[in-house]
Every structure is written in C-alpha cells, then in structure tokens.
PDB file of C-alpha atoms and ligand atoms in Angstrom:
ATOM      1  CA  UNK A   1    -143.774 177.124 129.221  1.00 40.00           C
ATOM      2  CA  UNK A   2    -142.920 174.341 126.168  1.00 46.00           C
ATOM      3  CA  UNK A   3    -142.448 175.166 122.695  1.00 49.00           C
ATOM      4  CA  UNK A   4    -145.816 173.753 122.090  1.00 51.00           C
ATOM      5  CA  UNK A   5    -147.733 175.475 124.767  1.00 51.00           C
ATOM      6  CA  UNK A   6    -146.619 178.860 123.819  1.00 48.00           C
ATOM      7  CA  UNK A   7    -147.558 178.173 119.887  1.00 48.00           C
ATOM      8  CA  UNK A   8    -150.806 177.093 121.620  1.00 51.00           C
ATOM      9  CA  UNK A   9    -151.335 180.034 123.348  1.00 51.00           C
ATOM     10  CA  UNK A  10    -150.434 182.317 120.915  1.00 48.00           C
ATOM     11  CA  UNK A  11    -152.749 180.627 117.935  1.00 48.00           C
ATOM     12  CA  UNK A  12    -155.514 181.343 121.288  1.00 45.00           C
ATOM     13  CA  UNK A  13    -154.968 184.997 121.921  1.00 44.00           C
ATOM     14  CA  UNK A  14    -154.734 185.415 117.663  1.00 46.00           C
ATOM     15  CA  UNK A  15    -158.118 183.753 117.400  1.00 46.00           C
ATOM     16  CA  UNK A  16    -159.535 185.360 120.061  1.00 44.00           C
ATOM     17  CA  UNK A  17    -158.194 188.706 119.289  1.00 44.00           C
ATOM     18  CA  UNK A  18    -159.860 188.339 115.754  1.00 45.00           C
ATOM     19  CA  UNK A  19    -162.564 187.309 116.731  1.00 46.00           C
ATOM     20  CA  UNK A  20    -163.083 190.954 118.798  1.00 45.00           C
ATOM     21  CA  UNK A  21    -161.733 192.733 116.111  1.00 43.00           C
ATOM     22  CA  UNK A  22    -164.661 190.565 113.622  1.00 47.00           C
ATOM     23  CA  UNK A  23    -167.110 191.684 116.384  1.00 47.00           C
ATOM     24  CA  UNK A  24    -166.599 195.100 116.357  1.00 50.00           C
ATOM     25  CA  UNK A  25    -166.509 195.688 112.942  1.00 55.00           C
ATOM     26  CA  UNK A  26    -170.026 193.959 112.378  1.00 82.00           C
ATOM     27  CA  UNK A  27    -172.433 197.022 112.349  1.00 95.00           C
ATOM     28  CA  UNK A  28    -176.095 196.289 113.082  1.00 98.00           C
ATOM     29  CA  UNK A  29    -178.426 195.907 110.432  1.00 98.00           C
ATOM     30  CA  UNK A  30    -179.889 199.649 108.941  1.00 97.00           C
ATOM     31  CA  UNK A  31    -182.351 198.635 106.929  1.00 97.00           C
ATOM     32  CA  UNK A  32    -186.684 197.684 107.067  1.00 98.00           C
ATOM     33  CA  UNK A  33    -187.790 195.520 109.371  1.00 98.00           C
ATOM     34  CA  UNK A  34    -190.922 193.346 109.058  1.00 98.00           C
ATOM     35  CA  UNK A  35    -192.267 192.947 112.559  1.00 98.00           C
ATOM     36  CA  UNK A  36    -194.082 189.929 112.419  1.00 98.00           C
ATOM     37  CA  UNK A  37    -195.532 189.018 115.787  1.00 98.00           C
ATOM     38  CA  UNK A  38    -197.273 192.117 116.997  1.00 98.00           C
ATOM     39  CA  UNK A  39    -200.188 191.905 119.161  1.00 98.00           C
ATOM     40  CA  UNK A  40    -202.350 195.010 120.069  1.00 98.00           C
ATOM     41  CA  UNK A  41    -204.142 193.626 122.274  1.00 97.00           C
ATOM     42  CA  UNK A  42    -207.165 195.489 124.526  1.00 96.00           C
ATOM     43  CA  UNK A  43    -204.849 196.469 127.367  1.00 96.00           C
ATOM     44  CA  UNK A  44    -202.302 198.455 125.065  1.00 98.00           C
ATOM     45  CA  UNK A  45    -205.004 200.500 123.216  1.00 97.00           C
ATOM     46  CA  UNK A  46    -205.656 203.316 125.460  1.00 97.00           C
ATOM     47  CA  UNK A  47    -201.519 203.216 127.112  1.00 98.00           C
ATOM     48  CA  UNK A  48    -200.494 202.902 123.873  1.00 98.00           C
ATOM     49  CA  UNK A  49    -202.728 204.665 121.256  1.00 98.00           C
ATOM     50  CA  UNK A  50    -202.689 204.381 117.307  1.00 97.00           C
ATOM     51  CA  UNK A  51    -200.212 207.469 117.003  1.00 98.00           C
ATOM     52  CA  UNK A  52    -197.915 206.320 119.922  1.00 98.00           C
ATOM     53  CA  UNK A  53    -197.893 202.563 118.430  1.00 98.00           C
ATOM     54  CA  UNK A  54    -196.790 203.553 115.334  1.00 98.00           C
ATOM     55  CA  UNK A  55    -194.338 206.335 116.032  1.00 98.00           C
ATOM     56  CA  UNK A  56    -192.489 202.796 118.006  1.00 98.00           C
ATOM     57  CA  UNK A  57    -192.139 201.575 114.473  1.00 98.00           C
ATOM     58  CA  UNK A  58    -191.604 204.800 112.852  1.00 98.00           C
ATOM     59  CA  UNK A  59    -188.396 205.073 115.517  1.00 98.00           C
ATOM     60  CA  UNK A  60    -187.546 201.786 114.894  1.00 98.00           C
ATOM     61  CA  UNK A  61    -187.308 201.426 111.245  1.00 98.00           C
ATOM     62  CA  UNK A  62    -190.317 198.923 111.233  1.00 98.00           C
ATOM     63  CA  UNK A  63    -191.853 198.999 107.891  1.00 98.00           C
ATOM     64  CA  UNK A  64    -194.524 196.501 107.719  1.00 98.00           C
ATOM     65  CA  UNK A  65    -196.380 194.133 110.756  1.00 98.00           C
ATOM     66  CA  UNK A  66    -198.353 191.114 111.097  1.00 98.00           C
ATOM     67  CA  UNK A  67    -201.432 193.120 112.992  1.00 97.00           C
ATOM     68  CA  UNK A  68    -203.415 190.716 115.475  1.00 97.00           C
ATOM     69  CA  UNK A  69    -204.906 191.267 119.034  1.00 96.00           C
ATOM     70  CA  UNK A  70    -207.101 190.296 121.926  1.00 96.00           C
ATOM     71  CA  UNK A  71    -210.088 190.616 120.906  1.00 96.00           C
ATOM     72  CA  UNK A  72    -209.746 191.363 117.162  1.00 96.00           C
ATOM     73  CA  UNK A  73    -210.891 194.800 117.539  1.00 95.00           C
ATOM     74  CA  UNK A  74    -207.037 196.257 117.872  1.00 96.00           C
ATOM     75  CA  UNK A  75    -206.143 194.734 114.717  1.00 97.00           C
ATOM     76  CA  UNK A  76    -209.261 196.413 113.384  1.00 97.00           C
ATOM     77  CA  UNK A  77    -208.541 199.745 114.651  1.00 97.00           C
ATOM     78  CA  UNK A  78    -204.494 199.129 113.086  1.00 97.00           C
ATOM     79  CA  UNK A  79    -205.735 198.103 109.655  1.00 97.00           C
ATOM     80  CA  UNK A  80    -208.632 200.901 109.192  1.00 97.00           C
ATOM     81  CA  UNK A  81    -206.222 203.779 110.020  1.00 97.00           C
ATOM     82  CA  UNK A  82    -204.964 203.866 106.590  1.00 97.00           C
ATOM     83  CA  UNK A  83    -204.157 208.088 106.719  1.00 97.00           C
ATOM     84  CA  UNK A  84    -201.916 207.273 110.082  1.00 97.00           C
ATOM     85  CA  UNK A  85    -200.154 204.004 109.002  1.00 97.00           C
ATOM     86  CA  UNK A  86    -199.606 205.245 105.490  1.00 96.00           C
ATOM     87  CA  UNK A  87    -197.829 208.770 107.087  1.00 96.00           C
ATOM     88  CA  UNK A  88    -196.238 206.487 109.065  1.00 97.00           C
ATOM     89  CA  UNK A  89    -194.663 204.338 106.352  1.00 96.00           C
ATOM     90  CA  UNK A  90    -196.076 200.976 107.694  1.00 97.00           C
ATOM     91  CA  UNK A  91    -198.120 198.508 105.926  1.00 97.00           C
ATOM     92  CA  UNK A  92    -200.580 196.431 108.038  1.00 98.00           C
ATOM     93  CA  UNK A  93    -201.206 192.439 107.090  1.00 98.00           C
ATOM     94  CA  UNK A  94    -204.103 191.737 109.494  1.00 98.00           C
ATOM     95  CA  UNK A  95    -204.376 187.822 111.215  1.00 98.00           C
ATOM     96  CA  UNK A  96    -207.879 186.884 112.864  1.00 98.00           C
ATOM     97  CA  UNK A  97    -206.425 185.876 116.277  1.00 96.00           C
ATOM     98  CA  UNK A  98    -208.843 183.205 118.207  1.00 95.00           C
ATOM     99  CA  UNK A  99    -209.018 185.251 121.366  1.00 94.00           C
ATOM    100  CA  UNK A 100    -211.787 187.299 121.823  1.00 92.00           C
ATOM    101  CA  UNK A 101    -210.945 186.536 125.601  1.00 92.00           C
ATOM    102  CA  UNK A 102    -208.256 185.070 127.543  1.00 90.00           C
ATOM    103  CA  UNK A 103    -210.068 182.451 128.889  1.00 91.00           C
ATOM    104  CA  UNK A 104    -210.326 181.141 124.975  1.00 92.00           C
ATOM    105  CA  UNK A 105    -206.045 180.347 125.077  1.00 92.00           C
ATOM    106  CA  UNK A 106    -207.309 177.000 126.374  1.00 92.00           C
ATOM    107  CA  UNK A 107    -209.709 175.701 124.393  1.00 94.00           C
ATOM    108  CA  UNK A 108    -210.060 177.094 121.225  1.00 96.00           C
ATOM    109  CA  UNK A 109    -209.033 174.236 119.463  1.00 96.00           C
ATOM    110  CA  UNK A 110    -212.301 172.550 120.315  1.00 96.00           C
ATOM    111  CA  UNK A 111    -214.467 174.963 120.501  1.00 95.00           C
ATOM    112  CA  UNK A 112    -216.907 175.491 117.534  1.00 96.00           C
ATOM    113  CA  UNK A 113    -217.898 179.171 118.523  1.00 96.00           C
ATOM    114  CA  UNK A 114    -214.243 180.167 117.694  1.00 97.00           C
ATOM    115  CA  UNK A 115    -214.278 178.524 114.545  1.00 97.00           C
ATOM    116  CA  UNK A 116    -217.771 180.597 113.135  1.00 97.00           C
ATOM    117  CA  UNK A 117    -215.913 183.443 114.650  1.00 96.00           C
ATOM    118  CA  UNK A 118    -212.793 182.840 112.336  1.00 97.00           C
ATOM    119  CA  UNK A 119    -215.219 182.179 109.135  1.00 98.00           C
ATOM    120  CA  UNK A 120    -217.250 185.582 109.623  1.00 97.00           C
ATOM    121  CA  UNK A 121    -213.908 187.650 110.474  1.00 97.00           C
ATOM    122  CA  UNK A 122    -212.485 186.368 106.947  1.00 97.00           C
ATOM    123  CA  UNK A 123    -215.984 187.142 105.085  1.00 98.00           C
ATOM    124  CA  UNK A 124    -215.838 190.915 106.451  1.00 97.00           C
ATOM    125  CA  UNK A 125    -212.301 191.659 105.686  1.00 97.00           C
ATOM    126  CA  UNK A 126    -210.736 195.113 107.315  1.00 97.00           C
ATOM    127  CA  UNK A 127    -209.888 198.490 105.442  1.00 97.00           C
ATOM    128  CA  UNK A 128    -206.020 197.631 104.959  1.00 96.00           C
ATOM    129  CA  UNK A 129    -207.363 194.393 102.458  1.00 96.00           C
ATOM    130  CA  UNK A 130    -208.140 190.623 103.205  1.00 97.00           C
ATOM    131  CA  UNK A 131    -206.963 188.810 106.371  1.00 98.00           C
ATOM    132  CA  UNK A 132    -203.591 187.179 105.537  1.00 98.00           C
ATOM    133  CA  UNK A 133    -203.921 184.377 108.524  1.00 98.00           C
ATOM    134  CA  UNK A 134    -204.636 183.099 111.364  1.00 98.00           C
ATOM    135  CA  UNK A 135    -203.092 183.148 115.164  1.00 97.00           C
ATOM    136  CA  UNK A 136    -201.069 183.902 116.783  1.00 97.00           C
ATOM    137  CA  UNK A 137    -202.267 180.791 118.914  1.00 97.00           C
ATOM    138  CA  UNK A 138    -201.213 178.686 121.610  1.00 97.00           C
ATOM    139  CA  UNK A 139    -200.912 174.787 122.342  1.00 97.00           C
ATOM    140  CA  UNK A 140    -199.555 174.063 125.785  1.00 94.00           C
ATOM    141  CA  UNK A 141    -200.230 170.301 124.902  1.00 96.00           C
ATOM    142  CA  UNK A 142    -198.973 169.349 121.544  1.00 96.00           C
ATOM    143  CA  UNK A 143    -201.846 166.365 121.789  1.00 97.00           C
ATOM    144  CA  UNK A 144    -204.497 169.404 121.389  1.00 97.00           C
ATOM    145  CA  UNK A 145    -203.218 170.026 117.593  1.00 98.00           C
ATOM    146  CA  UNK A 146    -205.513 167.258 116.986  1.00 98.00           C
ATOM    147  CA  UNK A 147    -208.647 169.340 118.155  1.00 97.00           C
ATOM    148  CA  UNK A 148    -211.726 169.310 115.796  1.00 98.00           C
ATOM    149  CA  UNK A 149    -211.304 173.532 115.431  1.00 98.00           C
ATOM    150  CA  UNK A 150    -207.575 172.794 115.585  1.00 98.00           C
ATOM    151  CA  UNK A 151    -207.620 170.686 112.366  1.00 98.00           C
ATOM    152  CA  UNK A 152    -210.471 172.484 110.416  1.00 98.00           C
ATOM    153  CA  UNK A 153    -208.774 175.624 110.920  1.00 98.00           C
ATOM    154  CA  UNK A 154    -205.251 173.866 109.813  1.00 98.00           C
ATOM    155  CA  UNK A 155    -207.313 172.715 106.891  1.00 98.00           C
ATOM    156  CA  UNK A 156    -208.508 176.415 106.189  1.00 98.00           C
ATOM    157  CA  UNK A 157    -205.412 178.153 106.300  1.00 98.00           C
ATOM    158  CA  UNK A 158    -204.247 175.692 103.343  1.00 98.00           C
ATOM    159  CA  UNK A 159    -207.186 176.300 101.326  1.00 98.00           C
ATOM    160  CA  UNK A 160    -207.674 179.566 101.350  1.00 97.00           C
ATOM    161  CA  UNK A 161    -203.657 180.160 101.263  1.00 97.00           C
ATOM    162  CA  UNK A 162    -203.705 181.850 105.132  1.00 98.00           C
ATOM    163  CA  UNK A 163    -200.713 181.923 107.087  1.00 98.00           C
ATOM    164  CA  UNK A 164    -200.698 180.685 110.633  1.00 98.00           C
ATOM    165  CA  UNK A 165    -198.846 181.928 113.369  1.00 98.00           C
ATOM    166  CA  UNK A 166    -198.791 179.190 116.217  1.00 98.00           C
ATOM    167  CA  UNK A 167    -196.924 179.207 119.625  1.00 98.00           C
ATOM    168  CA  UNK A 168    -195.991 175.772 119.606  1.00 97.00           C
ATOM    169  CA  UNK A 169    -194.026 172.831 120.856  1.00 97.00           C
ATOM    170  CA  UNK A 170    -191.851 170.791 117.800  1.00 98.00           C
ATOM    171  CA  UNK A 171    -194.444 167.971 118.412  1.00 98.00           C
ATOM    172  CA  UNK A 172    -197.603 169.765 117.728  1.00 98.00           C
ATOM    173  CA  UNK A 173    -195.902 171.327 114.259  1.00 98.00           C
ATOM    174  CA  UNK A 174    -195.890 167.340 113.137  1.00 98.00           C
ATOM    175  CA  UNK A 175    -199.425 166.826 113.869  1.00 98.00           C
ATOM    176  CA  UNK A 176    -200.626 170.584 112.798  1.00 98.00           C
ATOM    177  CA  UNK A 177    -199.080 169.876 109.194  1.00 98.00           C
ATOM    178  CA  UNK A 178    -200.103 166.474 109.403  1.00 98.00           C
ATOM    179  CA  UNK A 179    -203.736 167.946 108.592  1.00 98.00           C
ATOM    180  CA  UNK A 180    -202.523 170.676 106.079  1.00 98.00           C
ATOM    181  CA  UNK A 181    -199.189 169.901 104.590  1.00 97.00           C
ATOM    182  CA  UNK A 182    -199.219 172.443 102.176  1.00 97.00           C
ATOM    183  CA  UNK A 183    -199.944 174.991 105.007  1.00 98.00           C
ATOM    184  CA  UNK A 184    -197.737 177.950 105.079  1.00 98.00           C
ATOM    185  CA  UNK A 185    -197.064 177.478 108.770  1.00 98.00           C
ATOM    186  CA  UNK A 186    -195.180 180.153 110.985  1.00 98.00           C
ATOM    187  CA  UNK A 187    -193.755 178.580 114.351  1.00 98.00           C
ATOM    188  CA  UNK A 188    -193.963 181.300 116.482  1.00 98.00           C
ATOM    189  CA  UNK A 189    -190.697 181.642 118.213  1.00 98.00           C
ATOM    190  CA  UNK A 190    -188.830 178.706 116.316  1.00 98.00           C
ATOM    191  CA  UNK A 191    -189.510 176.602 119.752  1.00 94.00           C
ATOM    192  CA  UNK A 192    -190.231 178.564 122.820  1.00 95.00           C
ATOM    193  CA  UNK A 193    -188.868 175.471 124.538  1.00 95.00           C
ATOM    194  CA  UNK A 194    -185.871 175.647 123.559  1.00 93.00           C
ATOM    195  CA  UNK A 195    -186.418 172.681 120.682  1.00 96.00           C
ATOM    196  CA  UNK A 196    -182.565 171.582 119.619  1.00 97.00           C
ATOM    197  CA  UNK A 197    -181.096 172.894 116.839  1.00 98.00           C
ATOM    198  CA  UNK A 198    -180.983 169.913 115.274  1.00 98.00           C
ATOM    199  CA  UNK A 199    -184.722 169.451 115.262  1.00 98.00           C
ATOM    200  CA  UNK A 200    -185.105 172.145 114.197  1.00 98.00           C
ATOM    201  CA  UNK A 201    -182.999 171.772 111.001  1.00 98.00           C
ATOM    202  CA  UNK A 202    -184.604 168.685 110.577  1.00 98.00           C
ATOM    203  CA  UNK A 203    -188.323 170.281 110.728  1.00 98.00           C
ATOM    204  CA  UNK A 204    -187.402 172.832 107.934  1.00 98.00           C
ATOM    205  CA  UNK A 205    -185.741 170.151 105.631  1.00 98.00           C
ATOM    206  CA  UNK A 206    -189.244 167.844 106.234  1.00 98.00           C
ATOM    207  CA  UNK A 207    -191.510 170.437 106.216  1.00 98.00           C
ATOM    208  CA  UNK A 208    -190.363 173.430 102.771  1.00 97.00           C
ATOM    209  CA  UNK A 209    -193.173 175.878 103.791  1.00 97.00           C
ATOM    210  CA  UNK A 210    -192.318 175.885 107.505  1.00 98.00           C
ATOM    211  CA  UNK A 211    -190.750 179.357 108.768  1.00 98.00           C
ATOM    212  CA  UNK A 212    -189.524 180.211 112.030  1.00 98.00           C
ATOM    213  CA  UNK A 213    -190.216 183.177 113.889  1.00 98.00           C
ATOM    214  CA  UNK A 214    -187.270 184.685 116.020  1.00 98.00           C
ATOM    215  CA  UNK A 215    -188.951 186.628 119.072  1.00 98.00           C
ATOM    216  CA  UNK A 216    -187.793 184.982 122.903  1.00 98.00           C
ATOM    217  CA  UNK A 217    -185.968 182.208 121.262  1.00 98.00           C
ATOM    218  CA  UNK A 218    -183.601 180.730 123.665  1.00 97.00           C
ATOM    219  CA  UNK A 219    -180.112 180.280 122.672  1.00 97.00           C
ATOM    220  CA  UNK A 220    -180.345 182.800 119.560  1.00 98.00           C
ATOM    221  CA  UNK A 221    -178.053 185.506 120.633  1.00 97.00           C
ATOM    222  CA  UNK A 222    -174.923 185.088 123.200  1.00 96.00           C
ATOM    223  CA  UNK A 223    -174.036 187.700 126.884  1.00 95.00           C
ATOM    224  CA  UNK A 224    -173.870 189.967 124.460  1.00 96.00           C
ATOM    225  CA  UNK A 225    -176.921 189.900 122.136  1.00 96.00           C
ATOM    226  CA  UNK A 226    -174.842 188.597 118.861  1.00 97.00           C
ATOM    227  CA  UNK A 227    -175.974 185.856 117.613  1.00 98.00           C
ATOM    228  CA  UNK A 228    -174.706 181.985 118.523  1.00 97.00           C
ATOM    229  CA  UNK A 229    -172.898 180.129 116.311  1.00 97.00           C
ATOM    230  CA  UNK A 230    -175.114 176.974 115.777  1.00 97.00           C
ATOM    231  CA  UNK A 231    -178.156 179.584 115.172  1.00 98.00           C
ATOM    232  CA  UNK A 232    -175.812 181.640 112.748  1.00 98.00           C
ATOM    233  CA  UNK A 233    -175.104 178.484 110.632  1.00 98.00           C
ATOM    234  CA  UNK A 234    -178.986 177.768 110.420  1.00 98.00           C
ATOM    235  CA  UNK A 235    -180.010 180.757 109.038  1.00 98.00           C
ATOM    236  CA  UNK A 236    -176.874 180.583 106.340  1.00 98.00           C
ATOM    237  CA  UNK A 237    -178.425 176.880 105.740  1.00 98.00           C
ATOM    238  CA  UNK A 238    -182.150 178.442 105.306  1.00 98.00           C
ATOM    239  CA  UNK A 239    -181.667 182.140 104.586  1.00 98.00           C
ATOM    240  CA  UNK A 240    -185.309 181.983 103.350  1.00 98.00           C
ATOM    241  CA  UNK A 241    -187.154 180.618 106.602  1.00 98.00           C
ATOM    242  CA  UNK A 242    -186.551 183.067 109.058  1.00 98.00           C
ATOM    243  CA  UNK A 243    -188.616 186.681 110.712  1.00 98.00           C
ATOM    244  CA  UNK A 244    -188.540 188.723 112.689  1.00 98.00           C
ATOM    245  CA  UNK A 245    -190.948 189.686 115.406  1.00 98.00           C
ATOM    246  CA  UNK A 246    -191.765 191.812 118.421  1.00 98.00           C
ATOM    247  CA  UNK A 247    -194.474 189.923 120.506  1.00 98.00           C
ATOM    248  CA  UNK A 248    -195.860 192.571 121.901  1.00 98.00           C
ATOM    249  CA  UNK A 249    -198.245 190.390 124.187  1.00 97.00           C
ATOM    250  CA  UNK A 250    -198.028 192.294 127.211  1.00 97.00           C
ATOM    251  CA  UNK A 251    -197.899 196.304 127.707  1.00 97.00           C
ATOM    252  CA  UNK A 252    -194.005 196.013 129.037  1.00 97.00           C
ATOM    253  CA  UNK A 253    -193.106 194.741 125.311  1.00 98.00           C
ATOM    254  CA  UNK A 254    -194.589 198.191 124.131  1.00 98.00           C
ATOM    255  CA  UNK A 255    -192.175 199.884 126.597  1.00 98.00           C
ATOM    256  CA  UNK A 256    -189.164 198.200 125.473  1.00 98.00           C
ATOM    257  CA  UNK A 257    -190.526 197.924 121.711  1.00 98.00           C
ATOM    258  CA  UNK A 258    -187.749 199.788 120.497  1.00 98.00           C
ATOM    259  CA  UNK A 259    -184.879 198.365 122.038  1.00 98.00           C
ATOM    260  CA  UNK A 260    -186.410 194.836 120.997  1.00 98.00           C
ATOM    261  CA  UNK A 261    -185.837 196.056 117.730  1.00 98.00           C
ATOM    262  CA  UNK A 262    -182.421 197.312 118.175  1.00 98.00           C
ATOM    263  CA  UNK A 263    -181.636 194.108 119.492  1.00 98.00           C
ATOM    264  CA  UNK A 264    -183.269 192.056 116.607  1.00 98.00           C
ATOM    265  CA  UNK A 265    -180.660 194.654 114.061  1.00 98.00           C
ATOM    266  CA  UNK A 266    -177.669 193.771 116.325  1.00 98.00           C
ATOM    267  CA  UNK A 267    -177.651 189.879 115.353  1.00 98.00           C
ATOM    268  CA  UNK A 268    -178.848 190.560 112.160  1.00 98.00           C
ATOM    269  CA  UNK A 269    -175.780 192.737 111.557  1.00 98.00           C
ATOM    270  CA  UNK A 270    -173.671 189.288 112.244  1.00 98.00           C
ATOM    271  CA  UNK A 271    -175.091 188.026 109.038  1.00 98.00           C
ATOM    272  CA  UNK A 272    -174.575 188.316 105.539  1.00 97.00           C
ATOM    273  CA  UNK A 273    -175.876 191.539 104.341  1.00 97.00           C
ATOM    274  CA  UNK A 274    -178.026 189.779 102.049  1.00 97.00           C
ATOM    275  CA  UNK A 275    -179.146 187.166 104.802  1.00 98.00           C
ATOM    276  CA  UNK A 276    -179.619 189.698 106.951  1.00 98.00           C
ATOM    277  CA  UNK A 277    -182.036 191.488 104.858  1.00 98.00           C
ATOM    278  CA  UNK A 278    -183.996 188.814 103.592  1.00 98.00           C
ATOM    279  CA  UNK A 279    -184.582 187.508 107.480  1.00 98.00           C
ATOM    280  CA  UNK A 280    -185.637 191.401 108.608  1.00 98.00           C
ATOM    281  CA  UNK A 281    -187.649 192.054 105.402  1.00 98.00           C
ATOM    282  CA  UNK A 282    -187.596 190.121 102.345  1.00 98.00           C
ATOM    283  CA  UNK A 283    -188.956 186.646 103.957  1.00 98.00           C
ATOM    284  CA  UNK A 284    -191.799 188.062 105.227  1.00 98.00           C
ATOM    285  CA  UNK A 285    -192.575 190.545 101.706  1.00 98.00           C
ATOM    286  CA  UNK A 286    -192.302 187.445  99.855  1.00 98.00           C
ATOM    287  CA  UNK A 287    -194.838 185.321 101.829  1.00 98.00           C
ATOM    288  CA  UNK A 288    -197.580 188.448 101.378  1.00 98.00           C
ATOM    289  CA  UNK A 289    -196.810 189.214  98.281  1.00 95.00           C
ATOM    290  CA  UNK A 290    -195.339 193.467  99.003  1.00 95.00           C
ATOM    291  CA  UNK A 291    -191.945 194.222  97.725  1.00 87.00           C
ATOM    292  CA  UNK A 292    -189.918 196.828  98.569  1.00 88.00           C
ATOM    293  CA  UNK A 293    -191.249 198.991 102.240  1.00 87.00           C
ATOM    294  CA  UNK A 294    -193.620 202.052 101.059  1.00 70.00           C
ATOM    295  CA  UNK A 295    -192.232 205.506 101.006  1.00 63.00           C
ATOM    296  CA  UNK A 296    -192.901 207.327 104.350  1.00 56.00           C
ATOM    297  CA  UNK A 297    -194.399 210.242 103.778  1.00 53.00           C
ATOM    298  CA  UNK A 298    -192.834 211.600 107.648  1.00 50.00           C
ATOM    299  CA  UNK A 299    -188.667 211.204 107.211  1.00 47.00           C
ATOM    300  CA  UNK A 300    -187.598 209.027 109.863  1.00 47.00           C
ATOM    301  CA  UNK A 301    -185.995 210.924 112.414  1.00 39.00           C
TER     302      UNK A 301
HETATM  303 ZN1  LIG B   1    -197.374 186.336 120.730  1.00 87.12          ZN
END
C-alpha cells in the first residue's frame, strides 16, 4: 500500500468511525409530539375504542392530533370526549374529511354533495371547538385539483383560514394554490411519490405557507431509521415547515402506532434539539394557535 493510499484509508476509517461514534450518541427525541395525520376511521372504532386510541398516544408521548375519519363520525366521537382526552393529556384539532364513504376518494372534487357536506360540518362545529380544516384528501391525478369542489373548497380553506391536508402529487400543489395562494396548505407526506428533494425545496421557497407532512415519505430515514442527509439539510433550511404524523388509515397503523412514533423520535433525535422540537411540536402549535402540550392529569407511564 502507497503513502497516499494508507493516508486515504486512514482519513476513511476516522470518518467513518466518527460518524458511529456521532450516531450513537444522538438520543431520540423525549419530548411532545403533535400527531398530525390521524385518521379514525369506521373500521378502527370498535378494534380500537376511545380509551385504547388514546392510551397509544398517552404511551407514546403524543400530545395533540389532527382528528379526521371515514365518515366524520370518528372525529366526532374524538373531539366530544373531552373528560377522556383531557385525562389523557391530548388536545383534539378536528378536520372535516370528504369521505363519508370510500367510494367518495374518487370524485369528490366534483361532486357538489361533498361540498354542502363540508359547509354544514363547519356550521355545526364539534365539542373540542371549531373545525381547523379540511382533508385529509386524495388526488391520484394532479389534473383533478382543478375540480369545481376541488377549487371552491381550496378557495374556502383560505377564507375562512382552514388548513388542508391533501395527499398529493408536486403537480397538483401548483394548481391547488393556484386557486388559494394564501392557503395554509399541508402536503400530506411531503410527496408520496417520492417528489426530488430539490422540488421540493423549490415548492417551499415558492409557496411560504406550504408545510410538509413526514408520514411514509420515501427517502426520509436510512437501513437504519436515522434520517438521510439531503432530508436532514432541508429541515435545517426550513425548520418551520415540517410535522409529524401517524396516518393511521388502516387498522395495522393502530397496531404499530407506537413504534411509528418511536420511529418518528429516532430521526428527530438527529436534529438540532431546537429543530427537532419545533418539527414534533412547535410547527404544528403554531399553525392552531396552542402553545405549550396541556398537563396530563394521568403521569405518563
Ligand atoms: Zn392519511
């Protein structure tokens, strides 16, 4: 071996070495999460009832969810248990979802009956306070953004100051905000697709009320659950645009609920502490207005 190789390969097994020695000293994130893309949708309510939901987030250190389901009646039944999620240290920020079915994932964004559904949904409100916004929805062609319902409901959300949660390609979050720009629009997954990071970027520089929600997001994490390095510069570029979120949209995400959350604190724990926090908590408290989690009045085990 030449001089130059073995400088070479030590300056490899050095930067390698620190680099395990970084890893292992990262500890996951310990502190609230905001679970942000929960469903409770008609098939979890009687496998999963109210008090075996919420003990999930108890166990995970969960502190505050986006509530929405299929039909809204789960949602309902989240956000007028006030006793339970109260004991349970968990504030509930109910969405109108536009499923009362699951035939309506394809064509709610020109269907007119949805749209009256959304409207009388917002005018009756729930027990936990006012519906904070709409979705989760789908588009599985970006063209359909430009649906009548689509845009009207687009055109809603920014006037009455609703969130939207939409599942999403990078296309359809052009021609979504094209009919609300000041929308505060939540891209469910940050690209399901697997959108580039570089269009990314380049969505949250055009677009300043755009945030990205983390759940199934390919590339985020490496083998080993911490998180890439492209992602990981990202979030240090826009440590105010990112959540966290379960997506709990079938019964086998309630099974695993609480190791999706132990995941979600592992990659966090490769960030900033600050970062970290604002990503699992403070993002989300900012956009509906809570600040610091509730005190539990049940110690979390
Ligand atoms: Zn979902």
């Amino acid at each position: 071996m030449g001089k130059q190789q073995t400088l070479r390969r030590f300056a490899f097994v050095a930067l390698t070495t620190l680099g395990l020695v970084a890893g292992a000293r990262a500890e996951p994130y310990a502190g609230p999460l905001f679970d942000t893309h929960l469903h409770y949708n008609e098939e979890a309510v009687g496998p999963y009832p109210l008090a075996d939901v919420l003990g999930r987030m108890q166990r995970s250190g969960v502190r505050a969810i986006v509530a929405n389901s299929r039909p809204n009646d789960g949602t309902r039944a989240l956000a007028s248990a006030l006793d339970q999620t109260r004991a349970a240290g968990v504030t509930v920020v109910p969405f109108v979802r536009l499923y009362r079915n699951r035939a309506d994932y394809n064509g709610w964004f020109k269907d007119e009956s949805i749209h009256t559904m959304v409207l009388e949904q917002l005018a009756a409100g729930t027990p936990a306070g006012p519906f904070r916004g709409i979705g989760e929805f789908h588009l599985y062609e970006s063209a359909n953004a430009n649906g009548a319902v689509a845009r009207k409901l687009m055109q809603l959300a920014q006037a009455k100051g609703l969130a939207v949660l939409a599942h999403v390609d990078d296309d359809a979050i052009d021609l979504l905000l094209a009919h609300a720009p000041e929308a505060r629009l939540i891209w469910a997954h940050t690209g399901i697709g697997g959108a580039p990071v570089a269009r990314v970027r380049a969505l949250l520089l055009k677009y300043p009320k755009l945030m990205g929600e983390l759940s199934y997001r390919p590339d985020l994490t490496d083998a080993n659950g911490h998180l890439s390095a492209e992602w990981r510069t990202l979030m240090l570029e826009f440590p105010g645009r990112f959540l966290v979120g379960s997506d709990t949209w079938v019964n086998a995400r309630w099974d695993s609920y609480e190791t999706l959350m132990t995941q979600a604190r592992l990659w966090l724990g490769d960030l900033p502490p600050a970062v970290a926090k604002g990503i699992a908590w403070g993002n989300a408290a900012a956009l509906f207005g809570l600040g610091e989690p509730v005190e539990s009045k049940n110690k979390r085990p």
